[in-house]
């Protein structure tokens, strides 16, 4: 079965610094990969998704992620952190025609002024 | 468009009791999935309903059951509550496209269940 591992439960950056949140996946078939953001006391909001098209995926709020099959990775980046980016971020994977989406444990991003 | 709505927002129960959580999907969606998110963890897939039937199920015991109504809304029922059932329960809706390999899910704000 597919799974994801998020490296680092907490990441802290300064405002304006690069954001890098790491995600590695395991899947026996070509995966579909997602990044979600969760603000306190709210549900999940989709940031971006990889669905076997372009390997560099651009999402909302200036985030992007690159699918690297050789490294089984799908790391999330943003060139310049903003205070409003502080939240919990989840990487998720699903397989073809399989809506059983598997989530990582999450990474809490803190942005320091 | 109201998006995915869930009720109630918060719920407190005691061990052994039963609970029912409700979800209304985003307008136009026909598929509802339920997830359990324990504190400090990622969501875990419970099951998915489509055409009023359970289409897929995660690794959860039979104490967890569900239902989907003709208007596509859904209920999650949990019997014989355990302390470990305390969590945020998320509902996600999607539209099932037969010719697409995946169907984007939209999440509701969740119901926080506390079992004492």
PDB file of C-alpha atoms in Angstrom:
ATOM      1  CA  UNK A   1       0.000   0.000   0.000  1.00  0.00           C
ATOM      2  CA  UNK A   2       1.083   3.551  -0.610  1.00  0.00           C
ATOM      3  CA  UNK A   3       2.452   5.766   2.170  1.00  0.00           C
ATOM      4  CA  UNK A   4       4.223   9.067   2.750  1.00  0.00           C
ATOM      5  CA  UNK A   5       6.851  10.172   5.223  1.00  0.00           C
ATOM      6  CA  UNK A   6       7.280  13.799   6.158  1.00  0.00           C
ATOM      7  CA  UNK A   7      10.743  14.601   7.476  1.00  0.00           C
ATOM      8  CA  UNK A   8      10.619  17.065  10.328  1.00  0.00           C
ATOM      9  CA  UNK A   9       7.544  17.530  12.474  1.00  0.00           C
ATOM     10  CA  UNK A  10       8.462  21.176  13.060  1.00  0.00           C
ATOM     11  CA  UNK A  11      10.161  23.653  10.743  1.00  0.00           C
ATOM     12  CA  UNK A  12      10.936  27.234  11.713  1.00  0.00           C
ATOM     13  CA  UNK A  13      11.999  29.932   9.257  1.00  0.00           C
ATOM     14  CA  UNK A  14      12.350  33.686   9.321  1.00  0.00           C
ATOM     15  CA  UNK A  15       9.986  35.870   7.360  1.00  0.00           C
ATOM     16  CA  UNK A  16      11.358  36.233   3.825  1.00  0.00           C
ATOM     17  CA  UNK A  17      13.430  33.042   4.023  1.00  0.00           C
ATOM     18  CA  UNK A  18      13.083  29.945   1.864  1.00  0.00           C
ATOM     19  CA  UNK A  19      10.524  27.379   2.983  1.00  0.00           C
ATOM     20  CA  UNK A  20      11.361  23.706   2.359  1.00  0.00           C
ATOM     21  CA  UNK A  21       9.072  20.964   3.654  1.00  0.00           C
ATOM     22  CA  UNK A  22      10.131  17.425   2.854  1.00  0.00           C
ATOM     23  CA  UNK A  23       7.966  14.519   1.729  1.00  0.00           C
ATOM     24  CA  UNK A  24       8.982  11.061   0.544  1.00  0.00           C
ATOM     25  CA  UNK A  25       6.466   8.566  -0.779  1.00  0.00           C
ATOM     26  CA  UNK A  26       6.192   4.842  -1.255  1.00  0.00           C
ATOM     27  CA  UNK A  27       3.959   3.428  -3.950  1.00  0.00           C
ATOM     28  CA  UNK A  28       3.929   0.302  -6.087  1.00  0.00           C
ATOM     29  CA  UNK A  29       2.309   2.166  -8.977  1.00  0.00           C
ATOM     30  CA  UNK A  30       2.638   5.709 -10.300  1.00  0.00           C
ATOM     31  CA  UNK A  31       1.323   7.881  -7.498  1.00  0.00           C
ATOM     32  CA  UNK A  32      -0.813  10.969  -7.283  1.00  0.00           C
ATOM     33  CA  UNK A  33       0.667  13.351  -4.742  1.00  0.00           C
ATOM     34  CA  UNK A  34      -0.835  16.248  -2.853  1.00  0.00           C
ATOM     35  CA  UNK A  35       0.095  18.952  -0.390  1.00  0.00           C
ATOM     36  CA  UNK A  36      -2.572  20.291   1.950  1.00  0.00           C
ATOM     37  CA  UNK A  37      -2.442  23.114   4.485  1.00  0.00           C
ATOM     38  CA  UNK A  38      -4.421  23.189   7.724  1.00  0.00           C
ATOM     39  CA  UNK A  39      -4.881  26.335   9.784  1.00  0.00           C
ATOM     40  CA  UNK A  40      -5.910  26.033  13.441  1.00  0.00           C
ATOM     41  CA  UNK A  41      -9.433  24.717  13.935  1.00  0.00           C
ATOM     42  CA  UNK A  42     -10.003  24.409  10.216  1.00  0.00           C
ATOM     43  CA  UNK A  43     -10.196  21.656   7.629  1.00  0.00           C
ATOM     44  CA  UNK A  44      -7.628  20.913   4.951  1.00  0.00           C
ATOM     45  CA  UNK A  45      -7.052  23.151   1.947  1.00  0.00           C
ATOM     46  CA  UNK A  46      -5.384  21.832  -1.184  1.00  0.00           C
ATOM     47  CA  UNK A  47      -2.157  23.676  -2.033  1.00  0.00           C
ATOM     48  CA  UNK A  48      -1.150  21.700  -5.102  1.00  0.00           C
ATOM     49  CA  UNK A  49      -1.252  18.273  -6.701  1.00  0.00           C
ATOM     50  CA  UNK A  50       0.875  16.079  -8.971  1.00  0.00           C
ATOM     51  CA  UNK A  51      -1.083  13.906 -11.382  1.00  0.00           C
ATOM     52  CA  UNK A  52       1.616  12.608 -13.783  1.00  0.00           C
ATOM     53  CA  UNK A  53       1.809  15.724 -15.939  1.00  0.00           C
ATOM     54  CA  UNK A  54       4.584  18.282 -15.361  1.00  0.00           C
ATOM     55  CA  UNK A  55       6.997  17.279 -12.615  1.00  0.00           C
ATOM     56  CA  UNK A  56       7.214  20.847 -11.291  1.00  0.00           C
ATOM     57  CA  UNK A  57       3.843  21.778  -9.892  1.00  0.00           C
ATOM     58  CA  UNK A  58       2.806  25.290  -8.946  1.00  0.00           C
ATOM     59  CA  UNK A  59       0.133  25.840  -6.374  1.00  0.00           C
ATOM     60  CA  UNK A  60      -1.601  28.585  -4.495  1.00  0.00           C
ATOM     61  CA  UNK A  61       0.034  31.218  -2.287  1.00  0.00           C
ATOM     62  CA  UNK A  62       3.372  30.960  -4.113  1.00  0.00           C
ATOM     63  CA  UNK A  63       4.069  27.325  -3.193  1.00  0.00           C
ATOM     64  CA  UNK A  64       5.469  24.779  -5.589  1.00  0.00           C
ATOM     65  CA  UNK A  65       6.650  21.171  -5.450  1.00  0.00           C
ATOM     66  CA  UNK A  66       8.799  18.968  -7.652  1.00  0.00           C
ATOM     67  CA  UNK A  67       8.106  15.292  -8.258  1.00  0.00           C
ATOM     68  CA  UNK A  68      11.373  13.326  -8.351  1.00  0.00           C
ATOM     69  CA  UNK A  69      10.764   9.697  -9.157  1.00  0.00           C
ATOM     70  CA  UNK A  70      14.415   8.687  -8.672  1.00  0.00           C
ATOM     71  CA  UNK A  71      14.327  10.065  -5.132  1.00  0.00           C
ATOM     72  CA  UNK A  72      10.649   9.168  -4.447  1.00  0.00           C
ATOM     73  CA  UNK A  73      10.244  12.714  -3.204  1.00  0.00           C
ATOM     74  CA  UNK A  74       7.738  15.529  -3.506  1.00  0.00           C
ATOM     75  CA  UNK A  75       9.173  18.379  -1.448  1.00  0.00           C
ATOM     76  CA  UNK A  76       7.222  21.625  -1.004  1.00  0.00           C
ATOM     77  CA  UNK A  77       8.987  24.964  -1.399  1.00  0.00           C
ATOM     78  CA  UNK A  78       8.270  28.659  -1.288  1.00  0.00           C
ATOM     79  CA  UNK A  79      10.981  31.236  -2.065  1.00  0.00           C
ATOM     80  CA  UNK A  80       9.971  33.752   0.588  1.00  0.00           C
ATOM     81  CA  UNK A  81       8.024  32.917   3.742  1.00  0.00           C
ATOM     82  CA  UNK A  82       5.212  35.135   4.943  1.00  0.00           C
ATOM     83  CA  UNK A  83       3.789  35.273   8.445  1.00  0.00           C
ATOM     84  CA  UNK A  84       0.472  34.004   7.079  1.00  0.00           C
ATOM     85  CA  UNK A  85       2.183  30.761   5.973  1.00  0.00           C
ATOM     86  CA  UNK A  86       2.372  29.562   9.574  1.00  0.00           C
ATOM     87  CA  UNK A  87       0.230  26.416   9.651  1.00  0.00           C
ATOM     88  CA  UNK A  88       0.337  22.606   9.543  1.00  0.00           C
ATOM     89  CA  UNK A  89       1.240  21.087   6.182  1.00  0.00           C
ATOM     90  CA  UNK A  90       0.357  17.576   5.090  1.00  0.00           C
ATOM     91  CA  UNK A  91       1.690  15.547   2.208  1.00  0.00           C
ATOM     92  CA  UNK A  92      -0.641  12.857   0.837  1.00  0.00           C
ATOM     93  CA  UNK A  93      -0.581  10.088  -1.771  1.00  0.00           C
ATOM     94  CA  UNK A  94      -3.211   8.103  -3.603  1.00  0.00           C
ATOM     95  CA  UNK A  95      -3.018   5.551  -6.379  1.00  0.00           C
ATOM     96  CA  UNK A  96      -4.850   5.290  -9.679  1.00  0.00           C
ATOM     97  CA  UNK A  97      -8.588   5.071  -9.211  1.00  0.00           C
ATOM     98  CA  UNK A  98      -8.003   4.693  -5.500  1.00  0.00           C
ATOM     99  CA  UNK A  99      -9.536   7.357  -3.360  1.00  0.00           C
ATOM    100  CA  UNK A 100      -7.969   6.006  -0.176  1.00  0.00           C
ATOM    101  CA  UNK A 101      -5.712   8.968   0.352  1.00  0.00           C
ATOM    102  CA  UNK A 102      -2.795   8.367   2.741  1.00  0.00           C
ATOM    103  CA  UNK A 103      -1.474  11.340   4.683  1.00  0.00           C
ATOM    104  CA  UNK A 104       1.833  11.989   6.340  1.00  0.00           C
ATOM    105  CA  UNK A 105       2.036  12.981   9.995  1.00  0.00           C
ATOM    106  CA  UNK A 106       2.331  16.650   9.103  1.00  0.00           C
ATOM    107  CA  UNK A 107       4.917  19.408   9.474  1.00  0.00           C
ATOM    108  CA  UNK A 108       4.181  22.461  11.560  1.00  0.00           C
ATOM    109  CA  UNK A 109       5.664  25.569   9.968  1.00  0.00           C
ATOM    110  CA  UNK A 110       6.519  28.513  12.195  1.00  0.00           C
ATOM    111  CA  UNK A 111       7.473  31.856  10.648  1.00  0.00           C
ATOM    112  CA  UNK A 112       9.510  34.220  12.803  1.00  0.00           C
ATOM    113  CA  UNK A 113       9.343  37.979  12.265  1.00  0.00           C
TER     114      UNK A 113
ATOM    115  CA  UNK B   1     -21.455  27.799  -2.822  1.00  0.00           C
ATOM    116  CA  UNK B   2     -21.470  26.650   0.810  1.00  0.00           C
ATOM    117  CA  UNK B   3     -18.676  24.139   0.448  1.00  0.00           C
ATOM    118  CA  UNK B   4     -18.520  21.062   2.647  1.00  0.00           C
ATOM    119  CA  UNK B   5     -20.348  21.492   5.935  1.00  0.00           C
ATOM    120  CA  UNK B   6     -20.205  19.316   9.033  1.00  0.00           C
ATOM    121  CA  UNK B   7     -22.224  19.147  12.223  1.00  0.00           C
ATOM    122  CA  UNK B   8     -21.867  19.406  15.082  1.00  0.00           C
ATOM    123  CA  UNK B   9     -18.662  21.420  15.484  1.00  0.00           C
ATOM    124  CA  UNK B  10     -17.816  19.892  18.839  1.00  0.00           C
ATOM    125  CA  UNK B  11     -19.145  16.910  20.715  1.00  0.00           C
ATOM    126  CA  UNK B  12     -18.421  15.382  24.123  1.00  0.00           C
ATOM    127  CA  UNK B  13     -19.378  11.781  24.859  1.00  0.00           C
ATOM    128  CA  UNK B  14     -18.519   9.177  27.464  1.00  0.00           C
ATOM    129  CA  UNK B  15     -17.042   5.746  26.923  1.00  0.00           C
ATOM    130  CA  UNK B  16     -19.502   3.182  25.633  1.00  0.00           C
ATOM    131  CA  UNK B  17     -21.842   5.715  24.091  1.00  0.00           C
ATOM    132  CA  UNK B  18     -22.722   6.015  20.437  1.00  0.00           C
ATOM    133  CA  UNK B  19     -22.267   9.101  18.251  1.00  0.00           C
ATOM    134  CA  UNK B  20     -23.493  10.286  14.860  1.00  0.00           C
ATOM    135  CA  UNK B  21     -21.654  12.911  12.833  1.00  0.00           C
ATOM    136  CA  UNK B  22     -23.100  14.562   9.756  1.00  0.00           C
ATOM    137  CA  UNK B  23     -21.703  15.908   6.503  1.00  0.00           C
ATOM    138  CA  UNK B  24     -23.188  17.808   3.597  1.00  0.00           C
ATOM    139  CA  UNK B  25     -21.030  17.706   0.466  1.00  0.00           C
ATOM    140  CA  UNK B  26     -20.090  20.607  -1.737  1.00  0.00           C
ATOM    141  CA  UNK B  27     -22.780  21.409  -4.290  1.00  0.00           C
ATOM    142  CA  UNK B  28     -22.506  19.080  -7.293  1.00  0.00           C
ATOM    143  CA  UNK B  29     -20.460  16.434  -5.502  1.00  0.00           C
ATOM    144  CA  UNK B  30     -21.657  12.851  -5.219  1.00  0.00           C
ATOM    145  CA  UNK B  31     -18.929  11.135  -3.180  1.00  0.00           C
ATOM    146  CA  UNK B  32     -18.174  11.510   0.513  1.00  0.00           C
ATOM    147  CA  UNK B  33     -15.100  10.294   2.376  1.00  0.00           C
ATOM    148  CA  UNK B  34     -14.512  10.297   6.134  1.00  0.00           C
ATOM    149  CA  UNK B  35     -11.186  10.696   7.903  1.00  0.00           C
ATOM    150  CA  UNK B  36     -10.086  10.535  11.535  1.00  0.00           C
ATOM    151  CA  UNK B  37      -7.360  12.954  12.610  1.00  0.00           C
ATOM    152  CA  UNK B  38      -5.965  12.257  16.064  1.00  0.00           C
ATOM    153  CA  UNK B  39      -4.126  15.054  17.840  1.00  0.00           C
ATOM    154  CA  UNK B  40      -0.736  15.682  16.276  1.00  0.00           C
ATOM    155  CA  UNK B  41      -1.270  13.210  13.451  1.00  0.00           C
ATOM    156  CA  UNK B  42      -2.331  13.243   9.833  1.00  0.00           C
ATOM    157  CA  UNK B  43      -5.839  12.248   8.775  1.00  0.00           C
ATOM    158  CA  UNK B  44      -6.544   8.525   8.418  1.00  0.00           C
ATOM    159  CA  UNK B  45      -9.040   7.250   5.869  1.00  0.00           C
ATOM    160  CA  UNK B  46     -12.095   5.595   7.400  1.00  0.00           C
ATOM    161  CA  UNK B  47     -14.338   4.940   4.400  1.00  0.00           C
ATOM    162  CA  UNK B  48     -15.872   6.415   1.281  1.00  0.00           C
ATOM    163  CA  UNK B  49     -19.485   6.450   0.117  1.00  0.00           C
ATOM    164  CA  UNK B  50     -20.720   6.665  -3.445  1.00  0.00           C
ATOM    165  CA  UNK B  51     -24.209   5.948  -4.752  1.00  0.00           C
ATOM    166  CA  UNK B  52     -25.335   5.290  -1.180  1.00  0.00           C
ATOM    167  CA  UNK B  53     -22.920   2.411  -0.744  1.00  0.00           C
ATOM    168  CA  UNK B  54     -19.601   2.013   1.022  1.00  0.00           C
ATOM    169  CA  UNK B  55     -17.144   1.877  -1.841  1.00  0.00           C
ATOM    170  CA  UNK B  56     -13.865   1.677   0.017  1.00  0.00           C
ATOM    171  CA  UNK B  57     -12.818   1.216   3.622  1.00  0.00           C
ATOM    172  CA  UNK B  58      -9.674   1.854   5.606  1.00  0.00           C
ATOM    173  CA  UNK B  59      -8.356  -0.079   8.571  1.00  0.00           C
ATOM    174  CA  UNK B  60     -11.092   0.750  11.072  1.00  0.00           C
ATOM    175  CA  UNK B  61     -13.220  -1.662  13.123  1.00  0.00           C
ATOM    176  CA  UNK B  62     -16.877  -2.371  12.487  1.00  0.00           C
ATOM    177  CA  UNK B  63     -17.775   0.027  15.300  1.00  0.00           C
ATOM    178  CA  UNK B  64     -17.361   2.666  12.614  1.00  0.00           C
ATOM    179  CA  UNK B  65     -20.223   2.655  10.142  1.00  0.00           C
ATOM    180  CA  UNK B  66     -21.746   5.119   7.769  1.00  0.00           C
ATOM    181  CA  UNK B  67     -24.557   5.992   5.501  1.00  0.00           C
ATOM    182  CA  UNK B  68     -25.119   8.118   2.446  1.00  0.00           C
ATOM    183  CA  UNK B  69     -28.506   9.570   1.632  1.00  0.00           C
ATOM    184  CA  UNK B  70     -30.096  10.183  -1.782  1.00  0.00           C
ATOM    185  CA  UNK B  71     -29.140  13.866  -1.538  1.00  0.00           C
ATOM    186  CA  UNK B  72     -25.474  12.736  -1.163  1.00  0.00           C
ATOM    187  CA  UNK B  73     -25.169  13.861   2.448  1.00  0.00           C
ATOM    188  CA  UNK B  74     -23.583  11.377   4.789  1.00  0.00           C
ATOM    189  CA  UNK B  75     -23.424  10.235   8.394  1.00  0.00           C
ATOM    190  CA  UNK B  76     -20.620   8.626  10.341  1.00  0.00           C
ATOM    191  CA  UNK B  77     -21.677   6.462  13.280  1.00  0.00           C
ATOM    192  CA  UNK B  78     -19.351   5.217  15.971  1.00  0.00           C
ATOM    193  CA  UNK B  79     -20.608   2.668  18.522  1.00  0.00           C
ATOM    194  CA  UNK B  80     -19.165   1.700  21.882  1.00  0.00           C
ATOM    195  CA  UNK B  81     -16.920   4.744  22.051  1.00  0.00           C
ATOM    196  CA  UNK B  82     -13.384   4.350  23.372  1.00  0.00           C
ATOM    197  CA  UNK B  83     -11.108   7.037  24.765  1.00  0.00           C
ATOM    198  CA  UNK B  84      -8.953   6.523  21.680  1.00  0.00           C
ATOM    199  CA  UNK B  85     -11.795   7.635  19.428  1.00  0.00           C
ATOM    200  CA  UNK B  86     -11.217  11.217  20.556  1.00  0.00           C
ATOM    201  CA  UNK B  87     -10.182  13.050  17.392  1.00  0.00           C
ATOM    202  CA  UNK B  88     -11.128  15.530  14.707  1.00  0.00           C
ATOM    203  CA  UNK B  89     -13.373  13.811  12.170  1.00  0.00           C
ATOM    204  CA  UNK B  90     -13.086  15.245   8.706  1.00  0.00           C
ATOM    205  CA  UNK B  91     -15.478  14.823   5.832  1.00  0.00           C
ATOM    206  CA  UNK B  92     -14.339  15.313   2.246  1.00  0.00           C
ATOM    207  CA  UNK B  93     -16.486  15.416  -0.868  1.00  0.00           C
ATOM    208  CA  UNK B  94     -15.689  14.952  -4.528  1.00  0.00           C
ATOM    209  CA  UNK B  95     -17.342  14.304  -7.861  1.00  0.00           C
ATOM    210  CA  UNK B  96     -16.662  10.891  -9.359  1.00  0.00           C
ATOM    211  CA  UNK B  97     -15.357  11.268 -12.903  1.00  0.00           C
ATOM    212  CA  UNK B  98     -15.208   7.801 -14.448  1.00  0.00           C
ATOM    213  CA  UNK B  99     -12.551   8.817 -16.978  1.00  0.00           C
ATOM    214  CA  UNK B 100     -10.215  10.452 -14.453  1.00  0.00           C
ATOM    215  CA  UNK B 101      -7.604   8.585 -12.434  1.00  0.00           C
ATOM    216  CA  UNK B 102      -8.293  10.624  -9.332  1.00  0.00           C
ATOM    217  CA  UNK B 103     -10.981  12.898  -8.000  1.00  0.00           C
ATOM    218  CA  UNK B 104     -10.037  16.000  -6.052  1.00  0.00           C
ATOM    219  CA  UNK B 105     -11.416  16.047  -2.540  1.00  0.00           C
ATOM    220  CA  UNK B 106     -12.659  19.137  -0.730  1.00  0.00           C
ATOM    221  CA  UNK B 107     -12.584  19.025   3.063  1.00  0.00           C
ATOM    222  CA  UNK B 108     -14.994  20.335   5.633  1.00  0.00           C
ATOM    223  CA  UNK B 109     -13.916  22.004   8.898  1.00  0.00           C
ATOM    224  CA  UNK B 110     -14.395  18.828  10.906  1.00  0.00           C
ATOM    225  CA  UNK B 111     -16.166  17.714  14.063  1.00  0.00           C
ATOM    226  CA  UNK B 112     -14.060  17.500  17.192  1.00  0.00           C
ATOM    227  CA  UNK B 113     -15.127  14.520  19.267  1.00  0.00           C
ATOM    228  CA  UNK B 114     -13.987  14.176  22.856  1.00  0.00           C
ATOM    229  CA  UNK B 115     -14.598  10.894  24.654  1.00  0.00           C
ATOM    230  CA  UNK B 116     -14.370  11.034  28.452  1.00  0.00           C
TER     231      UNK B 116
END
